[in-house]
mmCIF file with all atom_site columns, C-alpha atoms in Angstrom:
data_model
loop_
_atom_site.group_PDB
_atom_site.id
_atom_site.type_symbol
_atom_site.label_atom_id
_atom_site.label_alt_id
_atom_site.label_comp_id
_atom_site.label_asym_id
_atom_site.label_entity_id
_atom_site.label_seq_id
_atom_site.pdbx_PDB_ins_code
_atom_site.Cartn_x
_atom_site.Cartn_y
_atom_site.Cartn_z
_atom_site.occupancy
_atom_site.B_iso_or_equiv
_atom_site.pdbx_formal_charge
_atom_site.auth_seq_id
_atom_site.auth_comp_id
_atom_site.auth_asym_id
_atom_site.auth_atom_id
_atom_site.pdbx_PDB_model_num
ATOM 1   C CA . ILE A 1 1   ? -0.046  -0.010  -0.009 1.00 67.00 ? 1   ILE A CA 1
ATOM 2   C CA . ASN A 1 2   ? 1.310   3.400   -0.943 1.00 70.00 ? 2   ASN A CA 1
ATOM 3   C CA . GLY A 1 3   ? -1.102  6.287   -0.577 1.00 77.00 ? 3   GLY A CA 1
ATOM 4   C CA . ALA A 1 4   ? -4.788  6.393   0.327  1.00 86.00 ? 4   ALA A CA 1
ATOM 5   C CA . VAL A 1 5   ? -7.393  3.611   0.202  1.00 89.00 ? 5   VAL A CA 1
ATOM 6   C CA . ARG A 1 6   ? -10.911 4.960   0.551  1.00 89.00 ? 6   ARG A CA 1
ATOM 7   C CA . SER A 1 7   ? -14.324 3.300   0.601  1.00 91.00 ? 7   SER A CA 1
ATOM 8   C CA . SER A 1 8   ? -17.863 4.056   1.719  1.00 89.00 ? 8   SER A CA 1
ATOM 9   C CA . GLY A 1 9   ? -18.628 1.541   4.467  1.00 89.00 ? 9   GLY A CA 1
ATOM 10  C CA . ASP A 1 10  ? -17.157 -1.523  2.725  1.00 89.00 ? 10  ASP A CA 1
ATOM 11  C CA . THR A 1 11  ? -15.159 -4.170  4.517  1.00 91.00 ? 11  THR A CA 1
ATOM 12  C CA . LEU A 1 12  ? -11.584 -4.108  3.520  1.00 90.00 ? 12  LEU A CA 1
ATOM 13  C CA . ASN A 1 13  ? -9.411  -7.248  3.867  1.00 88.00 ? 13  ASN A CA 1
ATOM 14  C CA . PHE A 1 14  ? -5.756  -6.582  3.177  1.00 85.00 ? 14  PHE A CA 1
ATOM 15  C CA . GLY A 1 15  ? -4.127  -9.917  4.211  1.00 79.00 ? 15  GLY A CA 1
ATOM 16  C CA . THR A 1 16  ? -0.464  -9.589  4.478  1.00 78.00 ? 16  THR A CA 1
ATOM 17  C CA . THR A 1 17  ? 0.680   -6.182  3.207  1.00 77.00 ? 17  THR A CA 1
ATOM 18  C CA . THR A 1 18  ? 3.828   -4.066  2.600  1.00 76.00 ? 18  THR A CA 1
ATOM 19  C CA . VAL A 1 19  ? 3.575   -0.396  3.204  1.00 69.00 ? 19  VAL A CA 1
ATOM 20  C CA . ALA A 1 20  ? 5.713   1.195   0.480  1.00 69.00 ? 20  ALA A CA 1
ATOM 21  C CA . GLY A 1 21  ? 5.097   4.760   1.769  1.00 72.00 ? 21  GLY A CA 1
ATOM 22  C CA . ASN A 1 22  ? 2.795   6.642   4.033  1.00 81.00 ? 22  ASN A CA 1
ATOM 23  C CA . SER A 1 23  ? -0.674  5.170   3.772  1.00 84.00 ? 23  SER A CA 1
ATOM 24  C CA . SER A 1 24  ? -4.183  5.675   5.055  1.00 89.00 ? 24  SER A CA 1
ATOM 25  C CA . VAL A 1 25  ? -7.248  3.488   5.004  1.00 91.00 ? 25  VAL A CA 1
ATOM 26  C CA . ASP A 1 26  ? -10.563 5.284   5.323  1.00 93.00 ? 26  ASP A CA 1
ATOM 27  C CA . THR A 1 27  ? -13.840 3.389   5.182  1.00 93.00 ? 27  THR A CA 1
ATOM 28  C CA . THR A 1 28  ? -15.863 6.545   5.835  1.00 91.00 ? 28  THR A CA 1
ATOM 29  C CA . ASN A 1 29  ? -15.022 8.012   2.362  1.00 85.00 ? 29  ASN A CA 1
ATOM 30  C CA . ALA A 1 30  ? -13.528 11.159  4.008  1.00 85.00 ? 30  ALA A CA 1
ATOM 31  C CA . GLY A 1 31  ? -16.491 11.471  6.353  1.00 84.00 ? 31  GLY A CA 1
ATOM 32  C CA . ALA A 1 32  ? -19.169 11.045  3.671  1.00 86.00 ? 32  ALA A CA 1
ATOM 33  C CA . SER A 1 33  ? -20.153 7.727   5.281  1.00 86.00 ? 33  SER A CA 1
ATOM 34  C CA . PRO A 1 34  ? -19.334 8.252   9.001  1.00 89.00 ? 34  PRO A CA 1
ATOM 35  C CA . LEU A 1 35  ? -20.421 4.703   10.028 1.00 91.00 ? 35  LEU A CA 1
ATOM 36  C CA . GLY A 1 36  ? -17.490 3.245   8.088  1.00 93.00 ? 36  GLY A CA 1
ATOM 37  C CA . GLY A 1 37  ? -16.688 -0.354  7.627  1.00 93.00 ? 37  GLY A CA 1
ATOM 38  C CA . ASN A 1 38  ? -14.476 -3.201  8.945  1.00 94.00 ? 38  ASN A CA 1
ATOM 39  C CA . VAL A 1 39  ? -10.725 -3.260  8.190  1.00 93.00 ? 39  VAL A CA 1
ATOM 40  C CA . PHE A 1 40  ? -8.627  -6.500  8.393  1.00 92.00 ? 40  PHE A CA 1
ATOM 41  C CA . PHE A 1 41  ? -4.790  -6.729  8.223  1.00 86.00 ? 41  PHE A CA 1
ATOM 42  C CA . CYS A 1 42  ? -3.039  -10.108 8.725  1.00 83.00 ? 42  CYS A CA 1
ATOM 43  C CA . ALA A 1 43  ? 0.415   -8.606  8.875  1.00 79.00 ? 43  ALA A CA 1
ATOM 44  C CA . THR A 1 44  ? 2.015   -5.334  7.802  1.00 76.00 ? 44  THR A CA 1
ATOM 45  C CA . THR A 1 45  ? 5.645   -4.486  7.272  1.00 72.00 ? 45  THR A CA 1
ATOM 46  C CA . ALA A 1 46  ? 6.922   -1.026  6.357  1.00 63.00 ? 46  ALA A CA 1
ATOM 47  C CA . THR A 1 47  ? 9.382   -0.591  3.529  1.00 58.00 ? 47  THR A CA 1
ATOM 48  C CA . PRO A 1 48  ? 10.949  1.839   3.939  1.00 57.00 ? 48  PRO A CA 1
ATOM 49  C CA . THR A 1 49  ? 10.934  1.845   7.771  1.00 59.00 ? 49  THR A CA 1
ATOM 50  C CA . THR A 1 50  ? 9.767   5.478   7.697  1.00 66.00 ? 50  THR A CA 1
ATOM 51  C CA . ALA A 1 51  ? 6.284   4.528   6.441  1.00 73.00 ? 51  ALA A CA 1
ATOM 52  C CA . THR A 1 52  ? 3.233   5.413   8.530  1.00 81.00 ? 52  THR A CA 1
ATOM 53  C CA . ARG A 1 53  ? -0.258  3.896   8.627  1.00 84.00 ? 53  ARG A CA 1
ATOM 54  C CA . THR A 1 54  ? -3.505  5.678   9.589  1.00 91.00 ? 54  THR A CA 1
ATOM 55  C CA . ILE A 1 55  ? -6.895  3.920   9.752  1.00 93.00 ? 55  ILE A CA 1
ATOM 56  C CA . ASP A 1 56  ? -10.394 5.475   10.063 1.00 94.00 ? 56  ASP A CA 1
ATOM 57  C CA . ALA A 1 57  ? -12.994 2.703   10.221 1.00 95.00 ? 57  ALA A CA 1
ATOM 58  C CA . GLY A 1 58  ? -15.828 5.083   11.282 1.00 94.00 ? 58  GLY A CA 1
ATOM 59  C CA . THR A 1 59  ? -18.164 4.691   14.216 1.00 94.00 ? 59  THR A CA 1
ATOM 60  C CA . VAL A 1 60  ? -19.293 1.071   13.479 1.00 94.00 ? 60  VAL A CA 1
ATOM 61  C CA . GLY A 1 61  ? -16.342 -0.278  11.573 1.00 95.00 ? 61  GLY A CA 1
ATOM 62  C CA . ASN A 1 62  ? -14.047 -2.684  13.473 1.00 96.00 ? 62  ASN A CA 1
ATOM 63  C CA . VAL A 1 63  ? -10.290 -2.987  13.049 1.00 95.00 ? 63  VAL A CA 1
ATOM 64  C CA . PHE A 1 64  ? -8.729  -6.454  13.190 1.00 95.00 ? 64  PHE A CA 1
ATOM 65  C CA . LEU A 1 65  ? -4.900  -6.807  13.276 1.00 93.00 ? 65  LEU A CA 1
ATOM 66  C CA . THR A 1 66  ? -4.338  -10.483 13.266 1.00 90.00 ? 66  THR A CA 1
ATOM 67  C CA . GLY A 1 67  ? -0.577  -10.474 12.808 1.00 87.00 ? 67  GLY A CA 1
ATOM 68  C CA . GLN A 1 68  ? 2.457   -8.365  13.457 1.00 88.00 ? 68  GLN A CA 1
ATOM 69  C CA . VAL A 1 69  ? 2.093   -4.689  12.305 1.00 85.00 ? 69  VAL A CA 1
ATOM 70  C CA . THR A 1 70  ? 5.481   -2.932  11.931 1.00 83.00 ? 70  THR A CA 1
ATOM 71  C CA . VAL A 1 71  ? 5.574   0.621   10.708 1.00 82.00 ? 71  VAL A CA 1
ATOM 72  C CA . GLN A 1 72  ? 7.146   3.924   11.739 1.00 83.00 ? 72  GLN A CA 1
ATOM 73  C CA . SER A 1 73  ? 3.923   5.185   13.300 1.00 88.00 ? 73  SER A CA 1
ATOM 74  C CA . PHE A 1 74  ? 0.507   3.680   13.646 1.00 90.00 ? 74  PHE A CA 1
ATOM 75  C CA . THR A 1 75  ? -2.862  5.377   14.247 1.00 93.00 ? 75  THR A CA 1
ATOM 76  C CA . VAL A 1 76  ? -6.384  4.194   14.395 1.00 95.00 ? 76  VAL A CA 1
ATOM 77  C CA . SER A 1 77  ? -8.230  7.522   14.526 1.00 95.00 ? 77  SER A CA 1
ATOM 78  C CA . ASN A 1 78  ? -11.743 6.128   14.746 1.00 95.00 ? 78  ASN A CA 1
ATOM 79  C CA . SER A 1 79  ? -13.375 2.739   14.933 1.00 96.00 ? 79  SER A CA 1
ATOM 80  C CA . SER A 1 80  ? -16.109 0.775   16.733 1.00 96.00 ? 80  SER A CA 1
ATOM 81  C CA . SER A 1 81  ? -13.614 -1.670  18.237 1.00 97.00 ? 81  SER A CA 1
ATOM 82  C CA . ILE A 1 82  ? -10.012 -2.722  17.870 1.00 97.00 ? 82  ILE A CA 1
ATOM 83  C CA . SER A 1 83  ? -8.453  -6.224  18.206 1.00 97.00 ? 83  SER A CA 1
ATOM 84  C CA . ALA A 1 84  ? -4.707  -6.197  17.830 1.00 95.00 ? 84  ALA A CA 1
ATOM 85  C CA . GLN A 1 85  ? -2.314  -9.101  17.923 1.00 93.00 ? 85  GLN A CA 1
ATOM 86  C CA . ALA A 1 86  ? 0.959   -7.047  17.874 1.00 92.00 ? 86  ALA A CA 1
ATOM 87  C CA . ILE A 1 87  ? 2.046   -3.518  16.886 1.00 91.00 ? 87  ILE A CA 1
ATOM 88  C CA . SER A 1 88  ? 5.571   -2.159  16.841 1.00 89.00 ? 88  SER A CA 1
ATOM 89  C CA . THR A 1 89  ? 7.275   0.829   15.392 1.00 84.00 ? 89  THR A CA 1
ATOM 90  C CA . SER A 1 90  ? 10.351  0.260   13.319 1.00 69.00 ? 90  SER A CA 1
ATOM 91  C CA . THR A 1 91  ? 13.782  0.802   14.833 1.00 62.00 ? 91  THR A CA 1
ATOM 92  C CA . GLY A 1 92  ? 15.424  4.209   14.471 1.00 59.00 ? 92  GLY A CA 1
ATOM 93  C CA . ALA A 1 93  ? 12.992  7.149   13.984 1.00 62.00 ? 93  ALA A CA 1
ATOM 94  C CA . SER A 1 94  ? 9.958   5.583   15.629 1.00 77.00 ? 94  SER A CA 1
ATOM 95  C CA . GLY A 1 95  ? 6.663   7.391   15.731 1.00 85.00 ? 95  GLY A CA 1
ATOM 96  C CA . PRO A 1 96  ? 3.695   7.203   18.108 1.00 94.00 ? 96  PRO A CA 1
ATOM 97  C CA . ILE A 1 97  ? 1.128   4.465   18.352 1.00 95.00 ? 97  ILE A CA 1
ATOM 98  C CA . SER A 1 98  ? -2.375  5.828   18.866 1.00 97.00 ? 98  SER A CA 1
ATOM 99  C CA . LEU A 1 99  ? -5.561  3.617   19.086 1.00 97.00 ? 99  LEU A CA 1
ATOM 100 C CA . THR A 1 100 ? -9.103  5.073   19.431 1.00 97.00 ? 100 THR A CA 1
ATOM 101 C CA . ALA A 1 101 ? -12.365 3.087   19.516 1.00 97.00 ? 101 ALA A CA 1
ATOM 102 C CA . GLN A 1 102 ? -15.971 4.061   20.279 1.00 97.00 ? 102 GLN A CA 1
ATOM 103 C CA . ASN A 1 103 ? -16.289 0.772   22.080 1.00 97.00 ? 103 ASN A CA 1
ATOM 104 C CA . SER A 1 104 ? -13.758 -1.925  23.219 1.00 98.00 ? 104 SER A CA 1
ATOM 105 C CA . ILE A 1 105 ? -10.077 -2.364  22.510 1.00 98.00 ? 105 ILE A CA 1
ATOM 106 C CA . SER A 1 106 ? -8.429  -5.803  22.868 1.00 98.00 ? 106 SER A CA 1
ATOM 107 C CA . LEU A 1 107 ? -4.639  -6.086  23.013 1.00 98.00 ? 107 LEU A CA 1
ATOM 108 C CA . LEU A 1 108 ? -3.574  -9.679  22.492 1.00 97.00 ? 108 LEU A CA 1
ATOM 109 C CA . GLY A 1 109 ? 0.198   -9.329  22.267 1.00 96.00 ? 109 GLY A CA 1
ATOM 110 C CA . ALA A 1 110 ? 2.994   -6.778  22.395 1.00 96.00 ? 110 ALA A CA 1
ATOM 111 C CA . VAL A 1 111 ? 2.592   -3.052  21.561 1.00 96.00 ? 111 VAL A CA 1
ATOM 112 C CA . ASP A 1 112 ? 6.098   -1.494  21.277 1.00 94.00 ? 112 ASP A CA 1
ATOM 113 C CA . ALA A 1 113 ? 6.455   2.127   20.321 1.00 94.00 ? 113 ALA A CA 1
ATOM 114 C CA . GLY A 1 114 ? 10.290  2.215   20.529 1.00 91.00 ? 114 GLY A CA 1
ATOM 115 C CA . SER A 1 115 ? 11.163  5.664   21.946 1.00 93.00 ? 115 SER A CA 1
ATOM 116 C CA . SER A 1 116 ? 7.788   7.231   21.105 1.00 94.00 ? 116 SER A CA 1
ATOM 117 C CA . THR A 1 117 ? 4.420   7.588   22.950 1.00 96.00 ? 117 THR A CA 1
ATOM 118 C CA . VAL A 1 118 ? 1.480   5.260   23.162 1.00 97.00 ? 118 VAL A CA 1
ATOM 119 C CA . SER A 1 119 ? -2.103  6.516   23.465 1.00 98.00 ? 119 SER A CA 1
ATOM 120 C CA . VAL A 1 120 ? -5.044  4.112   23.899 1.00 98.00 ? 120 VAL A CA 1
ATOM 121 C CA . SER A 1 121 ? -8.657  5.412   24.155 1.00 98.00 ? 121 SER A CA 1
ATOM 122 C CA . ALA A 1 122 ? -11.520 2.956   24.480 1.00 97.00 ? 122 ALA A CA 1
ATOM 123 C CA . ASN A 1 123 ? -15.246 3.468   24.996 1.00 97.00 ? 123 ASN A CA 1
ATOM 124 C CA . GLN A 1 124 ? -15.079 6.932   23.475 1.00 96.00 ? 124 GLN A CA 1
ATOM 125 C CA . ASP A 1 125 ? -18.859 7.035   22.722 1.00 95.00 ? 125 ASP A CA 1
ATOM 126 C CA . GLY A 1 126 ? -19.286 7.349   26.514 1.00 94.00 ? 126 GLY A CA 1
ATOM 127 C CA . VAL A 1 127 ? -21.970 4.639   26.567 1.00 94.00 ? 127 VAL A CA 1
ATOM 128 C CA . GLY A 1 128 ? -21.939 1.187   28.026 1.00 93.00 ? 128 GLY A CA 1
ATOM 129 C CA . ALA A 1 129 ? -19.226 -0.825  29.683 1.00 94.00 ? 129 ALA A CA 1
ATOM 130 C CA . GLU A 1 130 ? -16.797 -1.577  26.871 1.00 96.00 ? 130 GLU A CA 1
ATOM 131 C CA . PRO A 1 131 ? -13.284 -1.943  28.229 1.00 97.00 ? 131 PRO A CA 1
ATOM 132 C CA . LEU A 1 132 ? -9.643  -1.766  27.265 1.00 98.00 ? 132 LEU A CA 1
ATOM 133 C CA . GLY A 1 133 ? -8.702  -5.477  27.757 1.00 98.00 ? 133 GLY A CA 1
ATOM 134 C CA . MET A 1 134 ? -5.140  -6.732  27.721 1.00 98.00 ? 134 MET A CA 1
ATOM 135 C CA . LEU A 1 135 ? -4.347  -10.510 27.872 1.00 97.00 ? 135 LEU A CA 1
ATOM 136 C CA . SER A 1 136 ? -2.105  -11.362 30.777 1.00 96.00 ? 136 SER A CA 1
ATOM 137 C CA . SER A 1 137 ? 0.735   -12.093 28.281 1.00 96.00 ? 137 SER A CA 1
ATOM 138 C CA . SER A 1 138 ? 0.292   -8.810  26.362 1.00 97.00 ? 138 SER A CA 1
ATOM 139 C CA . SER A 1 139 ? 2.298   -5.622  26.988 1.00 98.00 ? 139 SER A CA 1
ATOM 140 C CA . ILE A 1 140 ? 2.585   -1.961  26.147 1.00 98.00 ? 140 ILE A CA 1
ATOM 141 C CA . ALA A 1 141 ? 6.254   -0.741  26.060 1.00 96.00 ? 141 ALA A CA 1
ATOM 142 C CA . THR A 1 142 ? 8.118   2.387   25.160 1.00 96.00 ? 142 THR A CA 1
ATOM 143 C CA . THR A 1 143 ? 11.494  3.776   26.221 1.00 95.00 ? 143 THR A CA 1
ATOM 144 C CA . ASN A 1 144 ? 9.955   7.266   26.203 1.00 96.00 ? 144 ASN A CA 1
ATOM 145 C CA . THR A 1 145 ? 10.759  9.256   29.409 1.00 97.00 ? 145 THR A CA 1
ATOM 146 C CA . GLY A 1 146 ? 8.084   11.969  29.028 1.00 97.00 ? 146 GLY A CA 1
ATOM 147 C CA . ALA A 1 147 ? 4.989   12.844  31.007 1.00 97.00 ? 147 ALA A CA 1
ATOM 148 C CA . ASN A 1 148 ? 2.748   11.241  28.314 1.00 97.00 ? 148 ASN A CA 1
ATOM 149 C CA . ALA A 1 149 ? 4.865   8.132   27.609 1.00 98.00 ? 149 ALA A CA 1
ATOM 150 C CA . ILE A 1 150 ? 1.759   5.880   27.972 1.00 98.00 ? 150 ILE A CA 1
ATOM 151 C CA . VAL A 1 151 ? -1.713  7.455   28.151 1.00 98.00 ? 151 VAL A CA 1
ATOM 152 C CA . ILE A 1 152 ? -4.795  5.137   28.636 1.00 98.00 ? 152 ILE A CA 1
ATOM 153 C CA . ARG A 1 153 ? -8.315  6.504   28.578 1.00 97.00 ? 153 ARG A CA 1
ATOM 154 C CA . VAL A 1 154 ? -11.623 4.561   28.993 1.00 97.00 ? 154 VAL A CA 1
ATOM 155 C CA . ASN A 1 155 ? -14.960 6.321   28.885 1.00 96.00 ? 155 ASN A CA 1
ATOM 156 C CA . THR A 1 156 ? -15.622 10.016  28.540 1.00 94.00 ? 156 THR A CA 1
ATOM 157 C CA . ALA A 1 157 ? -16.947 12.838  30.789 1.00 90.00 ? 157 ALA A CA 1
ATOM 158 C CA . ALA A 1 158 ? -20.300 12.256  29.108 1.00 91.00 ? 158 ALA A CA 1
ATOM 159 C CA . GLY A 1 159 ? -20.486 8.719   30.499 1.00 93.00 ? 159 GLY A CA 1
ATOM 160 C CA . GLY A 1 160 ? -19.493 5.067   30.149 1.00 94.00 ? 160 GLY A CA 1
ATOM 161 C CA . THR A 1 161 ? -18.655 2.452   32.743 1.00 93.00 ? 161 THR A CA 1
ATOM 162 C CA . GLY A 1 162 ? -15.806 0.588   30.914 1.00 95.00 ? 162 GLY A CA 1
ATOM 163 C CA . SER A 1 163 ? -12.796 -0.608  32.769 1.00 95.00 ? 163 SER A CA 1
ATOM 164 C CA . ALA A 1 164 ? -9.075  -0.829  31.961 1.00 97.00 ? 164 ALA A CA 1
ATOM 165 C CA . ILE A 1 165 ? -7.936  -4.405  32.283 1.00 97.00 ? 165 ILE A CA 1
ATOM 166 C CA . LEU A 1 166 ? -4.183  -4.044  32.226 1.00 98.00 ? 166 LEU A CA 1
ATOM 167 C CA . ALA A 1 167 ? -1.121  -6.323  31.950 1.00 98.00 ? 167 ALA A CA 1
ATOM 168 C CA . SER A 1 168 ? 2.528   -5.255  31.474 1.00 98.00 ? 168 SER A CA 1
ATOM 169 C CA . LEU A 1 169 ? 3.094   -1.482  31.036 1.00 98.00 ? 169 LEU A CA 1
ATOM 170 C CA . GLN A 1 170 ? 6.719   -0.222  30.675 1.00 98.00 ? 170 GLN A CA 1
ATOM 171 C CA . THR A 1 171 ? 8.257   3.231   29.966 1.00 98.00 ? 171 THR A CA 1
ATOM 172 C CA . GLY A 1 172 ? 11.740  4.741   30.069 1.00 97.00 ? 172 GLY A CA 1
ATOM 173 C CA . ALA A 1 173 ? 13.350  5.472   33.422 1.00 97.00 ? 173 ALA A CA 1
ATOM 174 C CA . THR A 1 174 ? 11.402  8.686   34.157 1.00 98.00 ? 174 THR A CA 1
ATOM 175 C CA . GLY A 1 175 ? 8.424   8.096   31.829 1.00 98.00 ? 175 GLY A CA 1
ATOM 176 C CA . THR A 1 176 ? 4.888   8.393   33.178 1.00 98.00 ? 176 THR A CA 1
ATOM 177 C CA . ILE A 1 177 ? 1.945   5.981   32.754 1.00 98.00 ? 177 ILE A CA 1
ATOM 178 C CA . GLN A 1 178 ? -1.414  7.713   32.860 1.00 97.00 ? 178 GLN A CA 1
ATOM 179 C CA . VAL A 1 179 ? -4.571  5.600   33.286 1.00 97.00 ? 179 VAL A CA 1
ATOM 180 C CA . ASP A 1 180 ? -8.009  7.474   33.349 1.00 95.00 ? 180 ASP A CA 1
ATOM 181 C CA . VAL A 1 181 ? -11.271 5.714   33.259 1.00 94.00 ? 181 VAL A CA 1
ATOM 182 C CA . THR A 1 182 ? -13.401 8.915   33.496 1.00 84.00 ? 182 THR A CA 1
ATOM 183 C CA . ALA A 1 183 ? -11.846 11.950  31.946 1.00 52.00 ? 183 ALA A CA 1
ATOM 184 C CA . PRO A 1 184 ? -12.774 13.256  28.487 1.00 48.00 ? 184 PRO A CA 1
ATOM 185 C CA . ALA A 1 185 ? -10.170 12.353  25.810 1.00 48.00 ? 185 ALA A CA 1
ATOM 186 C CA . ALA A 1 186 ? -9.902  15.975  24.668 1.00 48.00 ? 186 ALA A CA 1
ATOM 187 C CA . GLY A 1 187 ? -9.482  17.328  28.170 1.00 44.00 ? 187 GLY A CA 1
ATOM 188 C CA . GLY A 1 188 ? -6.342  15.471  29.174 1.00 42.00 ? 188 GLY A CA 1
ATOM 189 C CA . VAL A 1 189 ? -5.760  12.975  31.884 1.00 41.00 ? 189 VAL A CA 1
#
């Protein structure tokens, strides 16, 4: 994939892909179909290692990452839910990993942002009890030493009763892990 892939609510199944440059996948057709559609990736490798991937699956589209995703930076800007096996940023100039879902996020393996930040926001529609769930063998890691090294948000100020079911979280020596199950995503932690 090199460039933009856009659809209007379709399910997109990419199998194993190579990112040849910065790429985006948008099942909302640039907002014309805000509900979106499902996006499946079996595995992704960036070539060159400076490639980024951005996914917008809309408010009802789900994102499934069933294999290792390795890119410079990785963003799911909107989705109904996210299920991720493993996400890592490439060595060298790593970029952030940012995952946002209206409902649940399931992390099934390692999320490694290199020296960059990790942001995970679940249940962002502020309704129901959808959680961020991490398997006991999963992890979120970064060597970042900043105040926002790892930021986890579940629910919004408008509502929601979802929980953060956490496993291993690791930052650099002075990095901060922020976990907030009630604050609005736009208002900080």
